[in-house]
XYZ file of C-alpha atoms in Angstrom:
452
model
C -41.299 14.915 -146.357
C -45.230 14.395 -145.717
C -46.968 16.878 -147.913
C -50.340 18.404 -147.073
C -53.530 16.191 -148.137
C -55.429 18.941 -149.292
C -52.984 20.274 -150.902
C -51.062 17.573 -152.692
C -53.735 15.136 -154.604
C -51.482 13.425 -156.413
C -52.970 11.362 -160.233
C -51.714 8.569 -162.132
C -54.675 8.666 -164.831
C -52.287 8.175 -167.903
C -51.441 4.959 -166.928
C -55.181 4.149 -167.277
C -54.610 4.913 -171.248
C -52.499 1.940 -171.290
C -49.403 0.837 -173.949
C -50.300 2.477 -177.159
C -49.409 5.994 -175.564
C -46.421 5.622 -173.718
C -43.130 4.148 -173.257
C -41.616 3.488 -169.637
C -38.259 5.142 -169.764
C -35.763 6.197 -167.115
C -33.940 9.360 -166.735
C -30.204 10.162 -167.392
C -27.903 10.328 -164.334
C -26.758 13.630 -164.419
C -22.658 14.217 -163.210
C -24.326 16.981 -160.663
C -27.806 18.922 -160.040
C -27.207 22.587 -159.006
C -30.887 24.494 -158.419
C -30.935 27.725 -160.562
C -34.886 28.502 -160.041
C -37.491 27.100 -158.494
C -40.972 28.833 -159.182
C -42.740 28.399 -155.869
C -45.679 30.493 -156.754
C -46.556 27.389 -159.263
C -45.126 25.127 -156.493
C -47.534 25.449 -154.359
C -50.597 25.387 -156.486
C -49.717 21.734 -156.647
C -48.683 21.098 -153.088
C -44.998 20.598 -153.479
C -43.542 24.194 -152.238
C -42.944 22.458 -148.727
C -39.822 20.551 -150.313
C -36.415 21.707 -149.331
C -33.934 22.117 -151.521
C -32.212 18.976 -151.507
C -35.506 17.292 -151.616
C -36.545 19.476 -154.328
C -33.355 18.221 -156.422
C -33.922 14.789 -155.525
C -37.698 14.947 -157.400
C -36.884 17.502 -160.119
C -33.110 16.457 -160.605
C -32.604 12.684 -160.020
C -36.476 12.212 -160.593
C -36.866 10.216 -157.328
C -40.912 9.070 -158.047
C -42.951 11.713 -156.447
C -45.719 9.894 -153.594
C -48.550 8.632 -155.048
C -48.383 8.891 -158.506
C -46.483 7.723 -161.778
C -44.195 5.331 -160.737
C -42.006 5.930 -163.142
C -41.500 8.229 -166.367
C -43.347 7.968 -169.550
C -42.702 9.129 -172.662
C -45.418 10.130 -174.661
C -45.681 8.699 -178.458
C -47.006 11.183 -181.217
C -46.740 12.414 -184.783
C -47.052 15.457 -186.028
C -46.862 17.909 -189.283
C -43.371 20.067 -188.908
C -43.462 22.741 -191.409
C -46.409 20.800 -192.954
C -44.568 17.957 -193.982
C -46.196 15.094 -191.918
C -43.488 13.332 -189.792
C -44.343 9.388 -188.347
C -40.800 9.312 -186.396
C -41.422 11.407 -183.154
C -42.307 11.544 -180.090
C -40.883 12.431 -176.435
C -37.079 12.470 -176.977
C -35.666 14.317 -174.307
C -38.622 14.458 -171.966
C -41.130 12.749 -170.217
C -44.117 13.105 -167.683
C -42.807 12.108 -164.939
C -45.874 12.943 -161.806
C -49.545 13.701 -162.316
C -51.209 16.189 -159.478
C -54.396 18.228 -159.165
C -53.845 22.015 -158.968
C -55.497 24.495 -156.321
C -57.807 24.903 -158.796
C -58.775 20.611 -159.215
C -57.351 20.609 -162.961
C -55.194 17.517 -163.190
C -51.987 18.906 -163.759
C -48.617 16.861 -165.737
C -45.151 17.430 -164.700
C -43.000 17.034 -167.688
C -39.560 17.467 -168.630
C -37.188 18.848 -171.279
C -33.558 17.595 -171.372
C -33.949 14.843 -169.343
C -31.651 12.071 -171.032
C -32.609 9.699 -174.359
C -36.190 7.901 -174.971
C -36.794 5.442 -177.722
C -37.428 8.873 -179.646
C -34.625 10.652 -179.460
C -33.481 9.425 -182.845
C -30.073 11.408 -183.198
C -30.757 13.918 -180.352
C -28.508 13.444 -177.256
C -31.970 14.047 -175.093
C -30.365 17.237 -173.259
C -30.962 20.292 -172.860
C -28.815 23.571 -172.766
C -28.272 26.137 -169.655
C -29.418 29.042 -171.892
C -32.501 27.364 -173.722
C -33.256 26.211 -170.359
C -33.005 30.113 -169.201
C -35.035 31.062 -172.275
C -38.333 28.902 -171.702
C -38.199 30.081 -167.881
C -38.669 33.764 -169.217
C -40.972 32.684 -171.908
C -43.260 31.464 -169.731
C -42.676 33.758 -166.748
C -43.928 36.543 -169.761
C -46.542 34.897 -170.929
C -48.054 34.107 -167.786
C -47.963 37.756 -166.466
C -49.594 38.635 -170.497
C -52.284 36.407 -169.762
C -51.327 33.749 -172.195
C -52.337 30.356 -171.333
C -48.960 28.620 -170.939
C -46.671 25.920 -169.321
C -45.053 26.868 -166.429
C -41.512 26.359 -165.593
C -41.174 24.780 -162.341
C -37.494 23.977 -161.767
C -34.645 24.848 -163.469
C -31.140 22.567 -162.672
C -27.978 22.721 -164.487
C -26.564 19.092 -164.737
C -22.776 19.625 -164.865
C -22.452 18.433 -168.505
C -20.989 20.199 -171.718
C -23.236 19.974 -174.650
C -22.171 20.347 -178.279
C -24.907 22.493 -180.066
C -24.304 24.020 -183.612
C -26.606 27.145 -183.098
C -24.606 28.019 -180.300
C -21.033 28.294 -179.033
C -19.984 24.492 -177.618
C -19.001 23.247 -175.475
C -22.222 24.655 -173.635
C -23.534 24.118 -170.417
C -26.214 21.110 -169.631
C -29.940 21.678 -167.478
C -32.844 19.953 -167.153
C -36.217 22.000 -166.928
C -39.611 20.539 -165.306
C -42.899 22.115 -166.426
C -45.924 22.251 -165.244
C -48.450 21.535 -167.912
C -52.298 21.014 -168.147
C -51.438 17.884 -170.044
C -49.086 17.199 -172.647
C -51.542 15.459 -174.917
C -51.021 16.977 -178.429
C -53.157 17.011 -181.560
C -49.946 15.072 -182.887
C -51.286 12.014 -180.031
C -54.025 11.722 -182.124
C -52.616 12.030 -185.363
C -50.692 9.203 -184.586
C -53.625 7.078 -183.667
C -55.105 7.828 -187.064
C -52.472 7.193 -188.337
C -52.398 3.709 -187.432
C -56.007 3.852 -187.775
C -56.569 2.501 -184.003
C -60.184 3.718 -183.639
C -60.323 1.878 -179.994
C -57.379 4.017 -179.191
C -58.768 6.826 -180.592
C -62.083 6.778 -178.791
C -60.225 5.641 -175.611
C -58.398 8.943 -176.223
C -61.476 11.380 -176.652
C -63.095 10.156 -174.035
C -59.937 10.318 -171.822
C -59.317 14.443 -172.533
C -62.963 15.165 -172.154
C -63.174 13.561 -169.144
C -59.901 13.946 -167.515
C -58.865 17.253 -168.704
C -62.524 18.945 -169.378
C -64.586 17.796 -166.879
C -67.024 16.438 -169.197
C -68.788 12.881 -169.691
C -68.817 10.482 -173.044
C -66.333 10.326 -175.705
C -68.265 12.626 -178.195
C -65.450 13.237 -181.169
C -67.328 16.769 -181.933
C -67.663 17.930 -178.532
C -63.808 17.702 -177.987
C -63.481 19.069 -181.420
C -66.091 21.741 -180.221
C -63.587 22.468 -176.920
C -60.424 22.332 -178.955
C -61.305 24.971 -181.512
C -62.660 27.403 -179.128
C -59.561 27.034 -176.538
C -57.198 27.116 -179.510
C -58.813 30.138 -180.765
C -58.126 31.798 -177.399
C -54.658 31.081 -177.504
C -53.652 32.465 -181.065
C -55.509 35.645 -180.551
C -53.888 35.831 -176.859
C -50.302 35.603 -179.166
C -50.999 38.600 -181.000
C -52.197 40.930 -177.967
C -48.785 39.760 -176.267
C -46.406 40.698 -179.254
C -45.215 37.370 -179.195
C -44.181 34.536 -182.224
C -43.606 31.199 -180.683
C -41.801 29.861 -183.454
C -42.347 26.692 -184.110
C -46.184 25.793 -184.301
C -46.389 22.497 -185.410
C -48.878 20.248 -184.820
C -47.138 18.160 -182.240
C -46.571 21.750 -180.619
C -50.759 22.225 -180.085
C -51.896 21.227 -176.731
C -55.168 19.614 -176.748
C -56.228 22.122 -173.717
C -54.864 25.247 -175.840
C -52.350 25.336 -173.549
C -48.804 27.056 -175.042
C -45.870 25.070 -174.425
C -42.952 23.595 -175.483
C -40.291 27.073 -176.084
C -37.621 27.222 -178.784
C -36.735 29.685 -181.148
C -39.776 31.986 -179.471
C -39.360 35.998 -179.538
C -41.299 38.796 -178.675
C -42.381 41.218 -181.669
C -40.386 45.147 -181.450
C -43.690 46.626 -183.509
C -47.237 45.043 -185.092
C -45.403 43.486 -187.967
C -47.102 40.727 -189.071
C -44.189 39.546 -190.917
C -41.808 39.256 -188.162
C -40.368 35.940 -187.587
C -39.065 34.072 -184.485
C -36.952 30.919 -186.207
C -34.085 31.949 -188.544
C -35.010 28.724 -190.352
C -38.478 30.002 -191.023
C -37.733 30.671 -194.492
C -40.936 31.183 -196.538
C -42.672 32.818 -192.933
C -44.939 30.118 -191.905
C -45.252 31.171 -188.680
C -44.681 34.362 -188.582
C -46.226 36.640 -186.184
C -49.398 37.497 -188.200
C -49.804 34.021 -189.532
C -50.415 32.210 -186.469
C -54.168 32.086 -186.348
C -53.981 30.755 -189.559
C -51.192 28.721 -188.307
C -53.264 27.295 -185.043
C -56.335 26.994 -187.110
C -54.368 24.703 -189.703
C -53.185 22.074 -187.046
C -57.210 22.196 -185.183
C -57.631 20.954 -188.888
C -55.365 18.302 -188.344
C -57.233 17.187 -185.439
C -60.737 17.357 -186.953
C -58.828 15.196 -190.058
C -57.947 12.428 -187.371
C -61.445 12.488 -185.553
C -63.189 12.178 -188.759
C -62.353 8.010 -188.459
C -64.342 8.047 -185.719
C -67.480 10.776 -186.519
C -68.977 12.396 -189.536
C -67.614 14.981 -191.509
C -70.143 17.405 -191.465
C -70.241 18.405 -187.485
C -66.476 18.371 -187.604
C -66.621 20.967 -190.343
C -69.052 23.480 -188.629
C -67.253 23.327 -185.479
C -63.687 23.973 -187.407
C -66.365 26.958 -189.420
C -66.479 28.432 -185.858
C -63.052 28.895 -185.184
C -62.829 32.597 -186.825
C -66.044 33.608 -184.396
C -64.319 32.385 -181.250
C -61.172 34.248 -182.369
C -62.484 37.667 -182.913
C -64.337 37.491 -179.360
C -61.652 36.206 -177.709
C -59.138 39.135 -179.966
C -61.073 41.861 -178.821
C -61.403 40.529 -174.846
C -57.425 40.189 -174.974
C -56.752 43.082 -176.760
C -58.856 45.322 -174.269
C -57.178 43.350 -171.458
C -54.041 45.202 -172.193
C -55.474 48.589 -172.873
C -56.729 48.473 -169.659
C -60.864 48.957 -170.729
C -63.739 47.362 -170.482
C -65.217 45.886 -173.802
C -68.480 46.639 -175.314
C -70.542 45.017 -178.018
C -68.421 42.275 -180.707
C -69.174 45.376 -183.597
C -68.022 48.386 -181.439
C -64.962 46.198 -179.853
C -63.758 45.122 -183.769
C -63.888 48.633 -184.772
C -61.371 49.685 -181.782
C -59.250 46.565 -182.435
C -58.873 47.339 -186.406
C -58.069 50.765 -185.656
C -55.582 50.014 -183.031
C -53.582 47.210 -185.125
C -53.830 49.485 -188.566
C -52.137 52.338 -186.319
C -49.496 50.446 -184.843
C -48.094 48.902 -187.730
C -48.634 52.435 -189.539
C -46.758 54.334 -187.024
C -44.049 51.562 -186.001
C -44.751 52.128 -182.189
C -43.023 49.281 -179.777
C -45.440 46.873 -179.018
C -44.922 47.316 -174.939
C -44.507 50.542 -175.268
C -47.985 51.731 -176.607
C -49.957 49.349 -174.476
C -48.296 50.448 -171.462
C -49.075 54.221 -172.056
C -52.619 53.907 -173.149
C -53.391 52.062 -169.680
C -50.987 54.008 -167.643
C -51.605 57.258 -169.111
C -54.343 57.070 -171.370
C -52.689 57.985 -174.833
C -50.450 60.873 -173.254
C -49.725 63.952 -175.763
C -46.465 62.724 -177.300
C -48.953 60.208 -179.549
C -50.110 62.918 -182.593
C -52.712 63.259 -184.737
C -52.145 59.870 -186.298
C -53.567 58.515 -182.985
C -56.846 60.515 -183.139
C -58.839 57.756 -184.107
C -57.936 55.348 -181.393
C -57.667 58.355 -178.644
C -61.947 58.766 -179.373
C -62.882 55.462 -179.782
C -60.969 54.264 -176.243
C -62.083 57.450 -174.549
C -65.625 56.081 -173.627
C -64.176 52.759 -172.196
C -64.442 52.272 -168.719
C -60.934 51.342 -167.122
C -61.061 47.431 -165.611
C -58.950 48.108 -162.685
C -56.953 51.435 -160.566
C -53.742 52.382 -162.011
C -52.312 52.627 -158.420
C -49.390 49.780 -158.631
C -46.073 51.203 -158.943
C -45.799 49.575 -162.027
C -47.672 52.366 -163.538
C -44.931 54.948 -162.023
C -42.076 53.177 -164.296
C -41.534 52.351 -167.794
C -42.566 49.583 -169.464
C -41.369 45.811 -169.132
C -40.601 43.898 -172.561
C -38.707 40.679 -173.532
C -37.057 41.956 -176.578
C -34.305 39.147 -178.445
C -31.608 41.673 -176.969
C -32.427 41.387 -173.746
C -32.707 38.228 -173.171
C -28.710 37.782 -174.693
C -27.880 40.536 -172.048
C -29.188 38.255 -169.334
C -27.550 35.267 -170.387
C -24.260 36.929 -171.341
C -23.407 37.235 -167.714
C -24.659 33.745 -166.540
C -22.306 32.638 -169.322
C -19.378 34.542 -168.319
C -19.522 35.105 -164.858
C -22.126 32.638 -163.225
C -23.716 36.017 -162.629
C -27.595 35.545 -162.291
C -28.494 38.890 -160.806
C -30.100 40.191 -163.716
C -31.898 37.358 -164.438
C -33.810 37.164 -160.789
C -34.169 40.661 -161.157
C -35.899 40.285 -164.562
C -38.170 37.499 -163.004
C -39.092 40.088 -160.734
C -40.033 42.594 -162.890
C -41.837 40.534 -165.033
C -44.146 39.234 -162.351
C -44.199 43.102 -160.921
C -46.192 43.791 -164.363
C -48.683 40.424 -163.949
C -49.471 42.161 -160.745
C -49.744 45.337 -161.539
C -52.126 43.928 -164.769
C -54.121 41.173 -163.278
């Protein structure tokens, strides 16, 4: 295959970064590779839709070295705080980056994996990955992405022929390996680890690295990054609670440096605004629970600005982690009135509408997907009583951002509720049926349209 120069720009800038980042691994040699999805749309943002599928399996299956780039996979080392108990033994076990290319849009862009065999960090794990949980990040992200969350994409999607033994789930299961495509995987957790070991070489190797590589900017300014971080960050926790949705699992070797989601497990979408609603049955005391993750996000940016703080002075680090709460309630009220369908106003007028909207919809219980679908498609029809008075006056000003002419508009509203995503799986499981899930896919990138 001969890809398209100005479309395929392929990177190998980790390797610049050098040992203390990486180990060279190789993948497992899967019994077979059957395609179940390949996301073309993200394909060819990177140059790569060209690929047949049998070449396409050969890259994203048996990890034959894309042209041009890493020559062969590397996983990434890290620490992290899980649950908020600091943890020095992780680190890429059962994935790797395994290409580096720029995007349509010149951002240099890693292509990482998730069940893709054993890595000096596996510890216990077996390095897979299962069919379903492979079928649950694809949806994730396909959501998110169409909710205007920053987030991984799932590229490919293979089942590998293998029976896995999983205790959350009935085993033998089916095997898959999933590719992403991810504005870096470099996590707060990287640089934790470099404190850690207090490497401040590394460390300033490292700042410079992200600001230049995956910002765009010159030097290796500690503060700036920490600057970048906090407001991207910000973005992406109040961009969580306009979407409904708990991810789970925010540790701090689950924060992308970028403010980038990624990374999928025990993720769900919220049925109402209950800020106690949790995604992981093993959140016990609620750490992450849906209302919780600013404070959540904000707690981990802390981590960061604790690791930097070898390397710059306390004070600078501390106003720029002061800003966070700022950043969040601009970028709450832009994402909020992104999926009401209005245009925003001044920060004092938006917080007013926000406040009012959240205190009504976990007063009167309404579905999440539900109520933001009506107010943009219908403007707060009749069926929503007196209780909704408030928000009906203050939203009746706002300009709409866009025509309500997509046919989305004509239908009802499209969610990604825990129950749902069983009743896709169910008949993948039983049947090797995956009509509902293309059709879901479908729908789900039917609403991006219909919202973008």
């Amino acid at each position: 295959m001969a890809f398209d120069p100005q479309a395929y720009r392929p990177e190998r800038t980790l390797t610049a970064l050098g040992e203390p980042f990486y180990d060279a691994v190789a993948a497992a040699h899967f019994p077979e590779v059957r395609l179940r999805f390949r996301n073309d749309r993200a394909a060819r943002q990177i140059g790569v839709d060209t690929l047949d599928d049998s070449e396409w399996v050969a890259h994203f299956g048996r990890f034959t070295p894309l042209p041009g780039t890493l020559e062969q996979p590397l996983a990434l080392r890290y620490h992290g705080h899980q649950f908020r108990v600091y943890n020095p033994d992780i680190g890429d076990g059962r994935g790797f980056t395994f290409a580096q290319l720029r995007d349509d849009r010149g951002r240099l862009m890693d292509l990482g994996t998730k069940g893709s065999g054993q890595t000096p960090w596996s510890r216990f794990g077996d390095g897979r990955l299962t069919l379903k949980g492979g079928v649950r990040e694809v949806l994730a992200t396909e959501m998110l992405e169409a909710l205007n969350v920053p987030t991984s994409r799932s590229l490919s999607l293979i089942e590998t022929g293998e029976a896995l033994e999983r205790n959350d789930e009935p085993s033998p299961t089916r095997g898959a390996v999933l590719v992403r495509l991810s504005h870096s995987h470099i996590r707060i957790g990287t640089f934790q680890r470099l404190a850690y070991h207090r490497d401040e070489d590394a460390l300033r190797r490292l700042t410079g690295y992200v600001l230049r590589e995956l910002y765009g900017e010159d030097g290796d300014d500690p503060v700036r990054l920490l600057d970048l971080v906090v407001e991207r960050t910000a973005t992406l926790a109040a961009r969580y609670m306009a979407a409904g949705f708990v991810h789970g699992v925010l540790n701090s070797d689950n924060i992308n440096v970028t403010g980038e989601s990624f990374d999928y497990g025990p993720w769900r979408f919220a049925p109402t605004w209950d800020p106690a609603f949790v995604a992981a049955y093993f959140d016990h005391a609620g750490l992450y629970a849906f209302g919780r993750q600013p404070e959540a996000i904000l707690w981990d940016v802390m981590q960061l600005a604790s690791s930097l703080r070898q390397i710059a002075e306390a004070d600078p680090l501390i106003a720029s982690l002061d800003r966070f709460g700022e950043h969040y309630q601009r970028a709450i009220a832009d994402a909020v009135f992104w999926r009401l369908g209005r245009l925003p106003g001044t920060p004092d007028e938006d917080r007013v509408v926000v406040q009012a909207v959240e205190r009504t919809m976990r007063a009167t219980g309404i579905a999440v997907d539900r109520f933001f679908f009506d107010v943009f498609a219908q403007d707060l029809p009749a069926t929503y009583g007196a209780e909704w008075d408030d928000v009906r006056a203050l939203l009746a000003p706002r300009a709409f951002r866009r025509e309500r002419d997509h046919s989305y508009w004509q239908e009802e509203p499209c969610a990604m509720l825990i129950e749902e995503v069983e009743a896709i799986w169910t008949p993948i499981a039983e049947r090797d049926d995956w009509t509902r899930f293309d059709a879901k896919v479908a729908a789900i990138r039917a609403m991006g349209d219909a919202l973008a």
